[in-house]
PDB file of C-alpha atoms and ligand atoms in Angstrom:
ATOM      1  CA  UNK A   1      39.277 108.602  79.592  1.00  0.00           C
ATOM      2  CA  UNK A   2      42.782 107.183  79.003  1.00  0.00           C
ATOM      3  CA  UNK A   3      44.369 110.414  77.829  1.00  0.00           C
ATOM      4  CA  UNK A   4      47.935 110.815  79.108  1.00  0.00           C
ATOM      5  CA  UNK A   5      47.998 113.901  81.291  1.00  0.00           C
ATOM      6  CA  UNK A   6      51.014 116.148  81.617  1.00  0.00           C
ATOM      7  CA  UNK A   7      50.606 117.963  84.912  1.00  0.00           C
ATOM      8  CA  UNK A   8      52.492 121.121  85.863  1.00  0.00           C
ATOM      9  CA  UNK A   9      53.395 122.068  89.428  1.00  0.00           C
ATOM     10  CA  UNK A  10      54.342 125.761  89.274  1.00  0.00           C
ATOM     11  CA  UNK A  11      55.944 127.817  92.006  1.00  0.00           C
ATOM     12  CA  UNK A  12      58.835 129.917  93.160  1.00  0.00           C
ATOM     13  CA  UNK A  13      60.375 127.189  95.394  1.00  0.00           C
ATOM     14  CA  UNK A  14      62.683 129.586  97.205  1.00  0.00           C
ATOM     15  CA  UNK A  15      63.832 127.222  98.619  1.00  0.00           C
ATOM     16  CA  UNK A  16      62.017 123.926  98.000  1.00  0.00           C
ATOM     17  CA  UNK A  17      60.812 122.493 101.333  1.00  0.00           C
ATOM     18  CA  UNK A  18      59.773 119.067 102.539  1.00  0.00           C
ATOM     19  CA  UNK A  19      56.195 120.296 102.038  1.00  0.00           C
ATOM     20  CA  UNK A  20      56.863 120.909  98.324  1.00  0.00           C
ATOM     21  CA  UNK A  21      58.521 117.501  98.047  1.00  0.00           C
ATOM     22  CA  UNK A  22      55.501 115.884  99.692  1.00  0.00           C
ATOM     23  CA  UNK A  23      53.221 117.421  97.033  1.00  0.00           C
ATOM     24  CA  UNK A  24      55.610 116.392  94.232  1.00  0.00           C
ATOM     25  CA  UNK A  25      55.650 112.777  95.433  1.00  0.00           C
ATOM     26  CA  UNK A  26      51.850 112.696  95.749  1.00  0.00           C
ATOM     27  CA  UNK A  27      51.470 114.162  92.236  1.00  0.00           C
ATOM     28  CA  UNK A  28      54.022 111.711  90.820  1.00  0.00           C
ATOM     29  CA  UNK A  29      51.779 108.832  91.963  1.00  0.00           C
ATOM     30  CA  UNK A  30      48.751 110.329  90.232  1.00  0.00           C
ATOM     31  CA  UNK A  31      50.045 111.544  86.863  1.00  0.00           C
ATOM     32  CA  UNK A  32      52.252 109.852  84.255  1.00  0.00           C
ATOM     33  CA  UNK A  33      54.402 112.979  83.868  1.00  0.00           C
ATOM     34  CA  UNK A  34      54.924 116.037  86.060  1.00  0.00           C
ATOM     35  CA  UNK A  35      56.788 119.191  85.171  1.00  0.00           C
ATOM     36  CA  UNK A  36      57.865 121.356  88.057  1.00  0.00           C
ATOM     37  CA  UNK A  37      57.799 124.826  86.557  1.00  0.00           C
ATOM     38  CA  UNK A  38      59.992 127.262  88.449  1.00  0.00           C
ATOM     39  CA  UNK A  39      59.512 130.975  88.037  1.00  0.00           C
ATOM     40  CA  UNK A  40      60.066 134.328  89.633  1.00  0.00           C
ATOM     41  CA  UNK A  41      57.175 135.406  91.828  1.00  0.00           C
ATOM     42  CA  UNK A  42      57.111 139.156  91.271  1.00  0.00           C
ATOM     43  CA  UNK A  43      55.513 139.609  94.696  1.00  0.00           C
ATOM     44  CA  UNK A  44      58.411 137.950  96.530  1.00  0.00           C
ATOM     45  CA  UNK A  45      62.096 138.654  97.027  1.00  0.00           C
ATOM     46  CA  UNK A  46      64.080 135.522  96.193  1.00  0.00           C
ATOM     47  CA  UNK A  47      67.208 134.400  98.045  1.00  0.00           C
ATOM     48  CA  UNK A  48      68.219 131.776  95.432  1.00  0.00           C
ATOM     49  CA  UNK A  49      68.571 132.455  91.708  1.00  0.00           C
ATOM     50  CA  UNK A  50      66.288 130.679  89.263  1.00  0.00           C
ATOM     51  CA  UNK A  51      69.105 128.295  88.261  1.00  0.00           C
ATOM     52  CA  UNK A  52      69.922 127.535  91.907  1.00  0.00           C
ATOM     53  CA  UNK A  53      66.281 126.681  92.615  1.00  0.00           C
ATOM     54  CA  UNK A  54      66.177 124.461  89.529  1.00  0.00           C
ATOM     55  CA  UNK A  55      69.363 122.678  90.655  1.00  0.00           C
ATOM     56  CA  UNK A  56      67.985 122.081  94.156  1.00  0.00           C
ATOM     57  CA  UNK A  57      64.716 120.712  92.766  1.00  0.00           C
ATOM     58  CA  UNK A  58      66.669 118.475  90.397  1.00  0.00           C
ATOM     59  CA  UNK A  59      68.640 117.028  93.314  1.00  0.00           C
ATOM     60  CA  UNK A  60      65.664 116.379  95.575  1.00  0.00           C
ATOM     61  CA  UNK A  61      63.585 114.745  92.827  1.00  0.00           C
ATOM     62  CA  UNK A  62      66.307 112.717  91.099  1.00  0.00           C
ATOM     63  CA  UNK A  63      64.709 109.413  92.182  1.00  0.00           C
ATOM     64  CA  UNK A  64      61.305 110.354  90.739  1.00  0.00           C
ATOM     65  CA  UNK A  65      61.557 109.235  87.136  1.00  0.00           C
ATOM     66  CA  UNK A  66      58.334 110.897  85.916  1.00  0.00           C
ATOM     67  CA  UNK A  67      59.251 114.321  87.312  1.00  0.00           C
ATOM     68  CA  UNK A  68      61.106 116.910  85.226  1.00  0.00           C
ATOM     69  CA  UNK A  69      62.175 120.425  86.193  1.00  0.00           C
ATOM     70  CA  UNK A  70      61.677 123.382  83.920  1.00  0.00           C
ATOM     71  CA  UNK A  71      61.244 127.138  84.211  1.00  0.00           C
ATOM     72  CA  UNK A  72      59.202 129.879  82.647  1.00  0.00           C
ATOM     73  CA  UNK A  73      58.819 133.627  82.666  1.00  0.00           C
ATOM     74  CA  UNK A  74      55.678 135.629  82.069  1.00  0.00           C
ATOM     75  CA  UNK A  75      52.178 134.259  82.406  1.00  0.00           C
ATOM     76  CA  UNK A  76      51.687 130.704  83.595  1.00  0.00           C
ATOM     77  CA  UNK A  77      48.646 130.374  81.319  1.00  0.00           C
ATOM     78  CA  UNK A  78      50.847 131.101  78.266  1.00  0.00           C
ATOM     79  CA  UNK A  79      53.501 128.644  79.415  1.00  0.00           C
ATOM     80  CA  UNK A  80      50.863 125.909  79.750  1.00  0.00           C
ATOM     81  CA  UNK A  81      49.541 126.624  76.265  1.00  0.00           C
ATOM     82  CA  UNK A  82      53.107 126.462  74.866  1.00  0.00           C
ATOM     83  CA  UNK A  83      53.820 123.045  76.349  1.00  0.00           C
ATOM     84  CA  UNK A  84      50.277 121.806  75.672  1.00  0.00           C
ATOM     85  CA  UNK A  85      49.413 121.086  79.289  1.00  0.00           C
ATOM     86  CA  UNK A  86      46.210 122.156  80.955  1.00  0.00           C
ATOM     87  CA  UNK A  87      46.497 120.606  84.401  1.00  0.00           C
ATOM     88  CA  UNK A  88      47.973 122.593  87.257  1.00  0.00           C
ATOM     89  CA  UNK A  89      48.914 121.122  90.623  1.00  0.00           C
ATOM     90  CA  UNK A  90      48.939 123.309  93.703  1.00  0.00           C
ATOM     91  CA  UNK A  91      49.436 122.332  97.318  1.00  0.00           C
ATOM     92  CA  UNK A  92      47.043 123.316 100.076  1.00  0.00           C
ATOM     93  CA  UNK A  93      48.189 123.491 103.653  1.00  0.00           C
ATOM     94  CA  UNK A  94      45.558 125.359 105.629  1.00  0.00           C
ATOM     95  CA  UNK A  95      42.224 126.993 104.940  1.00  0.00           C
ATOM     96  CA  UNK A  96      43.845 130.420 104.664  1.00  0.00           C
ATOM     97  CA  UNK A  97      45.765 129.208 101.551  1.00  0.00           C
ATOM     98  CA  UNK A  98      42.497 128.553  99.836  1.00  0.00           C
ATOM     99  CA  UNK A  99      41.368 132.096  99.095  1.00  0.00           C
ATOM    100  CA  UNK A 100      44.541 133.019  97.199  1.00  0.00           C
ATOM    101  CA  UNK A 101      44.727 129.631  95.487  1.00  0.00           C
ATOM    102  CA  UNK A 102      41.063 129.746  94.477  1.00  0.00           C
ATOM    103  CA  UNK A 103      41.521 133.232  93.011  1.00  0.00           C
ATOM    104  CA  UNK A 104      44.612 132.129  91.101  1.00  0.00           C
ATOM    105  CA  UNK A 105      42.888 128.988  89.775  1.00  0.00           C
ATOM    106  CA  UNK A 106      39.912 130.987  88.525  1.00  0.00           C
ATOM    107  CA  UNK A 107      42.124 133.679  87.007  1.00  0.00           C
ATOM    108  CA  UNK A 108      44.180 131.059  85.154  1.00  0.00           C
ATOM    109  CA  UNK A 109      40.949 129.528  83.885  1.00  0.00           C
ATOM    110  CA  UNK A 110      39.782 132.966  82.763  1.00  0.00           C
ATOM    111  CA  UNK A 111      43.059 133.409  80.870  1.00  0.00           C
ATOM    112  CA  UNK A 112      42.698 129.984  79.296  1.00  0.00           C
ATOM    113  CA  UNK A 113      39.457 128.086  79.767  1.00  0.00           C
ATOM    114  CA  UNK A 114      41.132 124.700  79.251  1.00  0.00           C
ATOM    115  CA  UNK A 115      43.189 125.049  82.460  1.00  0.00           C
ATOM    116  CA  UNK A 116      42.105 122.972  85.449  1.00  0.00           C
ATOM    117  CA  UNK A 117      43.788 123.328  88.834  1.00  0.00           C
ATOM    118  CA  UNK A 118      44.031 120.316  91.086  1.00  0.00           C
ATOM    119  CA  UNK A 119      44.717 120.869  94.762  1.00  0.00           C
ATOM    120  CA  UNK A 120      46.629 118.300  96.753  1.00  0.00           C
ATOM    121  CA  UNK A 121      46.777 118.464 100.531  1.00  0.00           C
ATOM    122  CA  UNK A 122      50.175 118.254 102.147  1.00  0.00           C
ATOM    123  CA  UNK A 123      50.844 115.807 104.909  1.00  0.00           C
ATOM    124  CA  UNK A 124      49.507 117.336 108.106  1.00  0.00           C
ATOM    125  CA  UNK A 125      53.011 117.519 109.558  1.00  0.00           C
ATOM    126  CA  UNK A 126      53.821 120.225 106.954  1.00  0.00           C
ATOM    127  CA  UNK A 127      50.741 122.409 107.358  1.00  0.00           C
ATOM    128  CA  UNK A 128      52.727 125.103 109.172  1.00  0.00           C
ATOM    129  CA  UNK A 129      55.633 125.059 106.721  1.00  0.00           C
ATOM    130  CA  UNK A 130      56.489 127.774 104.186  1.00  0.00           C
ATOM    131  CA  UNK A 131      59.651 128.772 102.325  1.00  0.00           C
ATOM    132  CA  UNK A 132      59.459 132.281 103.823  1.00  0.00           C
ATOM    133  CA  UNK A 133      59.371 130.920 107.366  1.00  0.00           C
ATOM    134  CA  UNK A 134      62.224 128.523 106.686  1.00  0.00           C
ATOM    135  CA  UNK A 135      64.330 131.417 105.358  1.00  0.00           C
ATOM    136  CA  UNK A 136      63.514 133.524 108.410  1.00  0.00           C
ATOM    137  CA  UNK A 137      64.402 130.698 110.811  1.00  0.00           C
ATOM    138  CA  UNK A 138      67.685 130.067 108.955  1.00  0.00           C
ATOM    139  CA  UNK A 139      68.556 133.766 109.035  1.00  0.00           C
ATOM    140  CA  UNK A 140      67.938 133.864 112.771  1.00  0.00           C
ATOM    141  CA  UNK A 141      70.187 130.843 113.376  1.00  0.00           C
ATOM    142  CA  UNK A 142      67.384 128.318 114.023  1.00  0.00           C
ATOM    143  CA  UNK A 143      67.410 124.642 113.121  1.00  0.00           C
ATOM    144  CA  UNK A 144      65.797 123.945 109.726  1.00  0.00           C
ATOM    145  CA  UNK A 145      66.652 120.241 109.500  1.00  0.00           C
ATOM    146  CA  UNK A 146      63.058 119.065 109.815  1.00  0.00           C
ATOM    147  CA  UNK A 147      61.732 121.461 107.211  1.00  0.00           C
ATOM    148  CA  UNK A 148      63.939 121.090 104.140  1.00  0.00           C
ATOM    149  CA  UNK A 149      65.787 118.227 102.406  1.00  0.00           C
ATOM    150  CA  UNK A 150      69.448 117.871 103.431  1.00  0.00           C
ATOM    151  CA  UNK A 151      70.967 119.460 100.302  1.00  0.00           C
ATOM    152  CA  UNK A 152      68.642 122.468 100.680  1.00  0.00           C
ATOM    153  CA  UNK A 153      69.617 122.834 104.330  1.00  0.00           C
ATOM    154  CA  UNK A 154      73.293 122.897 103.332  1.00  0.00           C
ATOM    155  CA  UNK A 155      72.826 125.490 100.583  1.00  0.00           C
ATOM    156  CA  UNK A 156      70.532 127.684 102.671  1.00  0.00           C
ATOM    157  CA  UNK A 157      73.005 127.742 105.565  1.00  0.00           C
ATOM    158  CA  UNK A 158      75.781 128.753 103.132  1.00  0.00           C
ATOM    159  CA  UNK A 159      73.627 131.474 101.577  1.00  0.00           C
ATOM    160  CA  UNK A 160      72.599 132.892 104.952  1.00  0.00           C
ATOM    161  CA  UNK A 161      76.233 132.918 106.120  1.00  0.00           C
ATOM    162  CA  UNK A 162      77.281 134.796 102.965  1.00  0.00           C
ATOM    163  CA  UNK A 163      74.440 137.268 103.319  1.00  0.00           C
ATOM    164  CA  UNK A 164      75.297 138.048 106.923  1.00  0.00           C
ATOM    165  CA  UNK A 165      78.976 138.562 105.949  1.00  0.00           C
ATOM    166  CA  UNK A 166      78.007 141.067 103.250  1.00  0.00           C
ATOM    167  CA  UNK A 167      75.689 143.046 105.594  1.00  0.00           C
TER     168      UNK A 167
HETATM  169  O1  PNS B 201      55.288 129.264  95.006  1.00  0.00           O
HETATM  170  P1  PNS B 201      54.456 130.495  94.784  1.00  0.00           P
HETATM  171  O2  PNS B 201      55.335 131.724  94.892  1.00  0.00           O
HETATM  172  O3  PNS B 201      53.248 130.558  95.678  1.00  0.00           O
HETATM  173  O4  PNS B 201      53.900 130.377  93.273  1.00  0.00           O
HETATM  174  C1  PNS B 201      53.067 131.385  92.714  1.00  0.00           C
HETATM  175  C2  PNS B 201      53.181 131.318  91.178  1.00  0.00           C
HETATM  176  C3  PNS B 201      54.625 131.464  90.759  1.00  0.00           C
HETATM  177  C4  PNS B 201      52.652 129.998  90.696  1.00  0.00           C
HETATM  178  C5  PNS B 201      52.306 132.482  90.604  1.00  0.00           C
HETATM  179  O5  PNS B 201      52.743 133.683  91.140  1.00  0.00           O
HETATM  180  C6  PNS B 201      52.381 132.526  89.071  1.00  0.00           C
HETATM  181  O6  PNS B 201      51.714 131.759  88.412  1.00  0.00           O
HETATM  182  N1  PNS B 201      53.229 133.409  88.527  1.00  0.00           N
HETATM  183  C7  PNS B 201      53.392 133.551  87.074  1.00  0.00           C
HETATM  184  C8  PNS B 201      52.731 134.833  86.555  1.00  0.00           C
HETATM  185  C9  PNS B 201      51.244 134.646  86.364  1.00  0.00           C
HETATM  186  O7  PNS B 201      50.780 133.870  85.565  1.00  0.00           O
HETATM  187  N2  PNS B 201      50.466 135.375  87.178  1.00  0.00           N
HETATM  188  C10 PNS B 201      49.030 135.302  87.179  1.00  0.00           C
HETATM  189  C11 PNS B 201      48.568 134.195  88.106  1.00  0.00           C
HETATM  190  S1  PNS B 201      46.836 134.086  88.141  1.00  0.00           S
END
């Protein structure tokens, strides 16, 4: 089949990590066009606003010409229908990710039977990495250089400094 596939990589990206970037690069080699779809995860408390997360993603992907950043609110299945895409990309780090990801993939397919989720495995050096852990390390004064792109490191340090001033 030579159909041109528009793939969507959804997530909260608060903040985007080197693990996310690894998945984005892998996906950009596989699909002609990728949309990174940023949203609010209602189960998480975000440290960066939606616009800030979009801006950071824009900066770290500027060299990837087939990657565009967008955002959505509400159901992912509806967003996909609206933009006429039915391929979702999700990253897998460790086996424990799988249960939640599998449930989400099947639920999205239940909501719209055209949706297929494709799992890409991160580089093994990022298997331990998560945005929540990076935020915690930054808040506790640890070194996050190896975990996030440089511009994210800078912004996260600023945000953490401001938060600790206001507390
Ligand atoms: O990066 P995250 O926080 O793991 O991404 C999870 C996300 C945002 C992709 C998921 O929570 C989501 O799709 N939210 C949109 C609302 C929705 O469609 N929920 C039902 C999912 S089955």
